[in-house]
Short mmCIF file of C-alpha atoms in Angstrom, two decimals:
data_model
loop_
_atom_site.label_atom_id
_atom_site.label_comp_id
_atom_site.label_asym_id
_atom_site.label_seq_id
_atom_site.Cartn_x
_atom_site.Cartn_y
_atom_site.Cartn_z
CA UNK A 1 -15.26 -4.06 9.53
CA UNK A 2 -14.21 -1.65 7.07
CA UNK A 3 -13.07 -3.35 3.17
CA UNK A 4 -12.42 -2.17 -0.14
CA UNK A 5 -13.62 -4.24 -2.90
CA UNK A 6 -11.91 -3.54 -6.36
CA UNK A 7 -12.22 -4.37 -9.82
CA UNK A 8 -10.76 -7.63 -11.07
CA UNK A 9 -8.01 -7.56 -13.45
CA UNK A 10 -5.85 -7.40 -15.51
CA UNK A 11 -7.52 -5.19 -17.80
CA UNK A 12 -6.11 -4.54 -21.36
CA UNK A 13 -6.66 -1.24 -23.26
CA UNK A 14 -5.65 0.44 -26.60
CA UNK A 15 -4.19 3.37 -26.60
CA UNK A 16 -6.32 6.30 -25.85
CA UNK A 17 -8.92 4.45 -24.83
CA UNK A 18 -11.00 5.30 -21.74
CA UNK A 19 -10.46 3.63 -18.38
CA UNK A 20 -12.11 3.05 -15.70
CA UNK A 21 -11.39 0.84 -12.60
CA UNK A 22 -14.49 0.16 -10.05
CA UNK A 23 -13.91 0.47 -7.07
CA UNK A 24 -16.53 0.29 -3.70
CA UNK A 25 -16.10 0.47 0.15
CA UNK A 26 -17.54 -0.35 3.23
CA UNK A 27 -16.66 2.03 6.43
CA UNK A 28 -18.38 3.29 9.20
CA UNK A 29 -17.27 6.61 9.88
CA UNK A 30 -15.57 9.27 6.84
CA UNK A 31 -12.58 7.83 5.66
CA UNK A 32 -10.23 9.11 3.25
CA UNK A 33 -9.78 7.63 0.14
CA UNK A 34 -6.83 6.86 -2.24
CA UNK A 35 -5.56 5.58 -5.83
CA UNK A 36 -2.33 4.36 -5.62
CA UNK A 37 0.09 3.18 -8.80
CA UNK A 38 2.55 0.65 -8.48
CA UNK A 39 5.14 0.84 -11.58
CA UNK A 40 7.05 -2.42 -12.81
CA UNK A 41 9.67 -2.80 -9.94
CA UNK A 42 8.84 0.42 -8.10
CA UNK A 43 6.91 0.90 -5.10
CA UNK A 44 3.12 2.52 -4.65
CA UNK A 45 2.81 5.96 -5.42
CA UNK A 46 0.11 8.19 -4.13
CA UNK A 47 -2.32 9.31 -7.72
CA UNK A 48 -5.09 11.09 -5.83
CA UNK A 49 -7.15 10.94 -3.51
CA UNK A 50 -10.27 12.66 -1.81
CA UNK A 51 -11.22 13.11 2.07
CA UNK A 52 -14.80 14.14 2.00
CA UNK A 53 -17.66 13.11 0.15
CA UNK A 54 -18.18 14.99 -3.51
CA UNK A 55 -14.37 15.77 -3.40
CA UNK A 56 -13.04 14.59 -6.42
CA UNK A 57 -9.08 13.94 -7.02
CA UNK A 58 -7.54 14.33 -10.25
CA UNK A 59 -3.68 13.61 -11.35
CA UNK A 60 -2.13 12.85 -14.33
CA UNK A 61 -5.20 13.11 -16.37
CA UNK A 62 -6.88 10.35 -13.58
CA UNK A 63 -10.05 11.66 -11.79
CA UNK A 64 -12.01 9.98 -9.11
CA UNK A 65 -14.58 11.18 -7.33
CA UNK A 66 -15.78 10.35 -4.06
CA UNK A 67 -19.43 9.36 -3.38
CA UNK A 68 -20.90 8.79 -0.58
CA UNK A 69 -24.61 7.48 -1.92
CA UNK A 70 -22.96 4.82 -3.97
CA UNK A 71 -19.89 4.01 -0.96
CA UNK A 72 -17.84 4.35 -4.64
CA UNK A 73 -14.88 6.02 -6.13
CA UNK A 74 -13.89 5.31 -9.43
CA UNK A 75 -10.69 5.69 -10.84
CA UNK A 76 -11.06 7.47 -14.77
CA UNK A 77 -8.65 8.63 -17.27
CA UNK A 78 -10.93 9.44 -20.49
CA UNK A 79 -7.66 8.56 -23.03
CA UNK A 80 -4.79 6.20 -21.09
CA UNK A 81 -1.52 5.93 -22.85
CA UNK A 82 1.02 2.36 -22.81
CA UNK A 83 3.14 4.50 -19.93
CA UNK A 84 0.03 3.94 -17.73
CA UNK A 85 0.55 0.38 -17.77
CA UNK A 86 0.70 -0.25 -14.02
CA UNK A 87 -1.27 -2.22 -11.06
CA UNK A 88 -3.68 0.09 -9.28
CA UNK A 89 -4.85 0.04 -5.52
CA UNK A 90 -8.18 1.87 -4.12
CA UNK A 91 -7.40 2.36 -0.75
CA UNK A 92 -9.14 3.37 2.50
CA UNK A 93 -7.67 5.18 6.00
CA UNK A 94 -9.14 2.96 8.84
CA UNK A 95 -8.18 3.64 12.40
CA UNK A 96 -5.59 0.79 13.82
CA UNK A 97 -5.17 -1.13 16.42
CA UNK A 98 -1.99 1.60 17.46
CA UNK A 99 -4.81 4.15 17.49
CA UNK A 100 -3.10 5.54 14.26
CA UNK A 101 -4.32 5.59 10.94
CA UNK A 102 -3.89 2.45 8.91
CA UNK A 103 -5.02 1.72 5.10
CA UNK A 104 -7.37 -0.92 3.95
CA UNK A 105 -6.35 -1.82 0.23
CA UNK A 106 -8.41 -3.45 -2.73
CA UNK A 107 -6.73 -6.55 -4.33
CA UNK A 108 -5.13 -4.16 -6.75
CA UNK A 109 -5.87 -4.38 -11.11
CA UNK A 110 -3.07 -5.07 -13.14
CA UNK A 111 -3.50 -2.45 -16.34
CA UNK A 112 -1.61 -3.23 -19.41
CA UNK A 113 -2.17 -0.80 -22.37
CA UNK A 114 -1.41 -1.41 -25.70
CA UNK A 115 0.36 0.73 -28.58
CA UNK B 1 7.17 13.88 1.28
CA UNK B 2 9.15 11.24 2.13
CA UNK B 3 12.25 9.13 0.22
CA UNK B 4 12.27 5.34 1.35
CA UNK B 5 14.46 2.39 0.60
CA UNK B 6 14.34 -1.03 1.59
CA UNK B 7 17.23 -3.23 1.63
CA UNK B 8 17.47 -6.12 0.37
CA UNK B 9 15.16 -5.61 -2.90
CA UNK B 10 14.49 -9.18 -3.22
CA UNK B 11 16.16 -12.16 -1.39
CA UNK B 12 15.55 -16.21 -1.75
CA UNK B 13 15.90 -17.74 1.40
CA UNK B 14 15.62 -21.55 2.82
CA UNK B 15 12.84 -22.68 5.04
CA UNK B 16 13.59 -22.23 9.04
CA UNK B 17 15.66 -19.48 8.18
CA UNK B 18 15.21 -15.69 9.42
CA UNK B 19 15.43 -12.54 6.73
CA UNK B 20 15.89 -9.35 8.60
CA UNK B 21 14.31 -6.04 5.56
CA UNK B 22 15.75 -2.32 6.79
CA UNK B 23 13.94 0.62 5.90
CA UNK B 24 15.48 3.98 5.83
CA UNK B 25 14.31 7.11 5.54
CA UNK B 26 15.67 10.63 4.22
CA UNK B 27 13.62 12.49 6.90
CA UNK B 28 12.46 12.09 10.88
CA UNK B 29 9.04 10.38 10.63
CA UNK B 30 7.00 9.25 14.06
CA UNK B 31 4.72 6.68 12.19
CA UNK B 32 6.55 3.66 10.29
CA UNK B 33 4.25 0.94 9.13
CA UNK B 34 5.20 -2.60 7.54
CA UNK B 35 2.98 -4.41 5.34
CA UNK B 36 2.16 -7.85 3.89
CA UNK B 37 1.62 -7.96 -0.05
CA UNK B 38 1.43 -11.91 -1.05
CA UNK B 39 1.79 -12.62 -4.43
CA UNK B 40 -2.13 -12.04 -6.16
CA UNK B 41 -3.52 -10.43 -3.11
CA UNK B 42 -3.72 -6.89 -1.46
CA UNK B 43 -1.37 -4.59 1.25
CA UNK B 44 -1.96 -6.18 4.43
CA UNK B 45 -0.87 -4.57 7.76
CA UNK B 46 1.37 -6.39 9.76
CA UNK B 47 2.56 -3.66 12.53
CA UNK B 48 2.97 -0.30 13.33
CA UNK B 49 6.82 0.43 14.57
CA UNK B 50 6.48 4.11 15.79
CA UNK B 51 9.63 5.67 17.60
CA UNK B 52 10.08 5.63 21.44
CA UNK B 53 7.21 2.90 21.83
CA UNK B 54 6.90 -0.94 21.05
CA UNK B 55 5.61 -2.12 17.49
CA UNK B 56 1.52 -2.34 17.72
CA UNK B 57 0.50 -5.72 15.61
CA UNK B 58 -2.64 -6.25 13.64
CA UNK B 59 -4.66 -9.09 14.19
CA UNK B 60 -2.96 -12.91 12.97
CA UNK B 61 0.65 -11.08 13.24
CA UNK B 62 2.69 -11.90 16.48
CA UNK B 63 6.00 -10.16 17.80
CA UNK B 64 7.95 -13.38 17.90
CA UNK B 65 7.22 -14.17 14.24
CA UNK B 66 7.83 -10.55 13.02
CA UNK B 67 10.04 -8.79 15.37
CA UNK B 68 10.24 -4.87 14.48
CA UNK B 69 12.88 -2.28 15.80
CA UNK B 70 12.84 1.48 15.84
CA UNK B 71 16.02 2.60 16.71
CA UNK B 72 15.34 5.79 16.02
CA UNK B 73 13.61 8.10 13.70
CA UNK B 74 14.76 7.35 10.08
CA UNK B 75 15.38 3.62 10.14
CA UNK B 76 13.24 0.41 11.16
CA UNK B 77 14.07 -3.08 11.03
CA UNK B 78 11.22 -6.02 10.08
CA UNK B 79 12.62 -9.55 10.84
CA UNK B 80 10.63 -12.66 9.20
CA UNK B 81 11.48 -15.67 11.90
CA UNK B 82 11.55 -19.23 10.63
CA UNK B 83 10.33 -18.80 7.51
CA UNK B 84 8.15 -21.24 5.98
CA UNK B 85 7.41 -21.16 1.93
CA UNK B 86 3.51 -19.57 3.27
CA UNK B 87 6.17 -16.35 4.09
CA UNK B 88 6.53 -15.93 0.58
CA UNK B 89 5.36 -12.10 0.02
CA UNK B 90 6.41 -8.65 -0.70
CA UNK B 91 7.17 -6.97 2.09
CA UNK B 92 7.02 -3.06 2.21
CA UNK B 93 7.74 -0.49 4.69
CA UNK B 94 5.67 3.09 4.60
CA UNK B 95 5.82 6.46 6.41
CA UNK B 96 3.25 9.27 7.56
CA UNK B 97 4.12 12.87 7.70
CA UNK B 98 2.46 15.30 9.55
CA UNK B 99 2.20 17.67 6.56
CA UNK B 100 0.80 15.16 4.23
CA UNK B 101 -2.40 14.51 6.23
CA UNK B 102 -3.49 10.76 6.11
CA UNK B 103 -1.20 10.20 2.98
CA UNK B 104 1.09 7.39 3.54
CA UNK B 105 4.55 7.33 1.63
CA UNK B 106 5.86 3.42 0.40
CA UNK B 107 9.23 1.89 0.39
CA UNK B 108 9.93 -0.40 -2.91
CA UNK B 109 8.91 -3.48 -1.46
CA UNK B 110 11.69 -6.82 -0.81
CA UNK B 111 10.51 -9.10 -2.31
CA UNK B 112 10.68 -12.52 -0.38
CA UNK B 113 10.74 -16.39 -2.09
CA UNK B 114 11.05 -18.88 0.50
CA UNK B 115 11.94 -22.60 -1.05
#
């Protein structure tokens, strides 16, 4: 079936330092794809995402881009700041079992940047 | 978009016992969908509760351990039955709009310790 496979964590940073979190899938069809941010005690927010191959989704100085050769899309930010400290899921739509669309979610990195 | 809440935020609850989570809502939404998030791992699926027809369960999740109700079209109930310590999790509630394509919109979690 269909998976997401993320980068392990937690990954520790400097300020402006460049980030990236790996992240690969595994689908049969064209899903979408997402980056979602969970803040300390909040819930997941939507940061981009991209529905075709070659799209590429940018937010909040974040950019990933969706590619199709490489089943990859890589979540960037070329200079993170301590705000962005934060877990972050690469997600997948999948079809299920309802018929509706469901999401398949990596096991999430924990980023903690430091001042 | 979409404004959810989730009551309780986090609870602490003996084994055997039963933990009911609302989710509510600030606009009509057809598709509600409850997921699994225990502790170290990734969003798993349990059900999708969408209005005027019973929940649909993913695979390993049964009605009579994870009863859902959709009254109507703001609000949806997730009950964990007889909980056992393995029930430990964060347990989050999201939405779909039709305007927001396959984006899905996520509830603050309730977070759930079973002793």
């Amino acid at each position: 079936g269909n998976s997401v496979t993320q980068m392990e964590g937690p990954v520790t940073l400097s300020e402006e330092a460049f980030l990236t979190i790996n992240c690969t899938y595994t689908a049969t069809g064209y899903p979408s794809l997402f980056w979602y941010v969970q803040y300390p005690g909040e819930g997941l927010q939507l940061l981009l995402k991209a529905t075709k191959a070659d799209d590429k989704g940018s937010n909040k100085g974040f950019e990933a881009t969706y590619r199709k050769e490489t089943t990859s899309f890589h979540l960037e930010k070329g200079s993170v700041q301590v705000s962005d400290s934060a877990v972050y899921f690469c997600a997948l739509s999948d079809r299920a079992t309802s018929g509706t669309y469901k999401y398949i979610f990596g096991t999430g990195t924990r980023l903690k940047v430091l001042a | 978009s979409a404004v959810i809440s989730q009551k309780p935020s986090r609870d602490i609850c003996q084994r055997g016992t039963s933990l009911t989570i609302q989710c509510q809502v600030d606009s009509q939404v057809t598709m509600m969908f409850w997921y699994r998030q225990q502790p170290g791992q990734s969003l798993t699926l349990i059900a999708t509760a969408n209005q005027g027809s019973e929940a649909t369960y993913e695979s390993g999740f049964v009605i009579d351990k994870f009863p859902i109700s959709r009254p109507n079209l703001t609000f949806s109930t997730l009950t964990v039955s007889n909980m056992s310590p393995e029930d430990s999790s964060i347990y989050l509630c999201s939405v779909k709009v039709p305007a927001s394509g396959d984006e899905q919109f996520f509830g603050p979690g309730t977070r759930l310790t079973v002793l």
